[in-house]
Amino acid sequence: MLFPPLCYSKILMTEDILSAELITDGLAARLVGRRVLYYPEVTSTNEIAKTEAQAGTPEGTVIVAGRQTRGRGRLDRSWLTPEGNIALSAVLFPDETLLRSLIMMASLSVADTIETVAGLPAQIKWPNDVLVNGKKVCGILIETGVRSETVRFAAIGIGMNVNIGQEELSGVRTDATSLFLETGGRVSRLRLVRELLEDMDNLYASIVSGGSVLEEWRDRLVTLGQEVRVTEGDAAFEGIAESVDRDGSLMVRRHDGRLTRVVAGDVTLRV
Ligand code: BTN
């Protein structure tokens, strides 16, 4: 990632400070990140993103927070964002047909960003958890709504564990990790956020113009070929995650031979 000299020196001097100005200064992104709002503390960046979307903010607005007090995860779980992590939400107005691609685009951007900035190989657990060394380092929550009769919006919420240690993580979940723990050193949140916005901007432009991220996303899925347990509401079943179909749904071969299409359940790897 190249920065003009001025921006680069600013980044070096202010390693882990986040602000809207530092994030947007010289950013190559055309759409995602053209307006950035930074808050030291919010309830949930997704909540702010949805309010902004309804109030008429331009597409590509990104809300970044230093901390969240009521961060939310998938399936109504809570999501902890202590100081040192990244919590951001991007507001997009995608065509309805692109909603499934957003899941792929977001997780792929995060995985690419982690590799570029932290130098760590990253994989995706279906549908959009990002793992490093088999442990979750990032979760993504995509919520949609309507702004007017013609505009639907998506709030793409991304929570990444960056500069936190084992103690803070023990309050999160047992199979989680942080970039700090995996690299053995602090990683610049500013570089991560800037790289992430540029990656999302590129991939979003590609899917909007008819491109596909399916193959690239599928190649990063750690889930395929694994024994999994799928939970959908109160029901659960086990099988082998065989493939993904064109819209990203997971095809699971049950032990009795039936092939089941999973669109939105919770999938646990049974390693
Ligand atoms: C999950 O793995 O369950 C998804 C976690 C998503 C967390 C992010 S942090 C930024 C955004 N704001 C929220 O309240 N949630 C998402």
mmCIF file of N, CA and C in Angstrom, residues 3 30 44 74 128 148 151 161 167 199 201 255:
data_model
loop_
_atom_site.group_PDB
_atom_site.id
_atom_site.type_symbol
_atom_site.label_atom_id
_atom_site.label_comp_id
_atom_site.label_asym_id
_atom_site.label_seq_id
_atom_site.Cartn_x
_atom_site.Cartn_y
_atom_site.Cartn_z
ATOM 1 N N PHE A 3 1.472 5.359 0.280
ATOM 2 C CA PHE A 3 0.899 6.618 0.719
ATOM 3 C C PHE A 3 1.757 7.752 0.184
ATOM 4 N N ARG A 30 -12.638 5.262 -3.791
ATOM 5 C CA ARG A 30 -13.543 6.169 -4.522
ATOM 6 C C ARG A 30 -14.886 6.298 -3.815
ATOM 7 N N SER A 44 -23.062 1.110 19.290
ATOM 8 C CA SER A 44 -22.755 0.134 18.245
ATOM 9 C C SER A 44 -22.611 0.892 16.925
ATOM 10 N N ARG A 74 -23.680 -11.650 15.292
ATOM 11 C CA ARG A 74 -24.712 -12.406 14.586
ATOM 12 C C ARG A 74 -25.564 -13.156 15.598
ATOM 13 N N ASN A 128 -18.806 -15.779 7.254
ATOM 14 C CA ASN A 128 -17.905 -14.626 7.181
ATOM 15 C C ASN A 128 -17.102 -14.353 8.447
ATOM 16 N N SER A 148 -35.839 4.655 1.571
ATOM 17 C CA SER A 148 -36.987 5.241 0.875
ATOM 18 C C SER A 148 -37.532 4.124 -0.015
ATOM 19 N N VAL A 151 -34.459 3.260 -2.210
ATOM 20 C CA VAL A 151 -33.108 2.976 -1.693
ATOM 21 C C VAL A 151 -33.158 2.000 -0.526
ATOM 22 N N ASN A 161 -10.290 -8.124 16.360
ATOM 23 C CA ASN A 161 -9.465 -8.115 17.577
ATOM 24 C C ASN A 161 -8.037 -7.781 17.181
ATOM 25 N N GLU A 167 -5.958 -11.622 28.463
ATOM 26 C CA GLU A 167 -6.877 -11.275 29.542
ATOM 27 C C GLU A 167 -8.192 -10.688 29.006
ATOM 28 N N ASP A 199 -9.582 -2.038 0.156
ATOM 29 C CA ASP A 199 -9.947 -3.372 -0.352
ATOM 30 C C ASP A 199 -11.448 -3.475 -0.589
ATOM 31 N N ASP A 201 -13.508 -1.060 -1.098
ATOM 32 C CA ASP A 201 -13.848 -0.174 -2.209
ATOM 33 C C ASP A 201 -13.605 -0.882 -3.552
ATOM 34 N N HIS A 255 -25.146 -37.267 7.384
ATOM 35 C CA HIS A 255 -24.633 -38.628 7.500
ATOM 36 C C HIS A 255 -25.564 -39.642 6.843
#
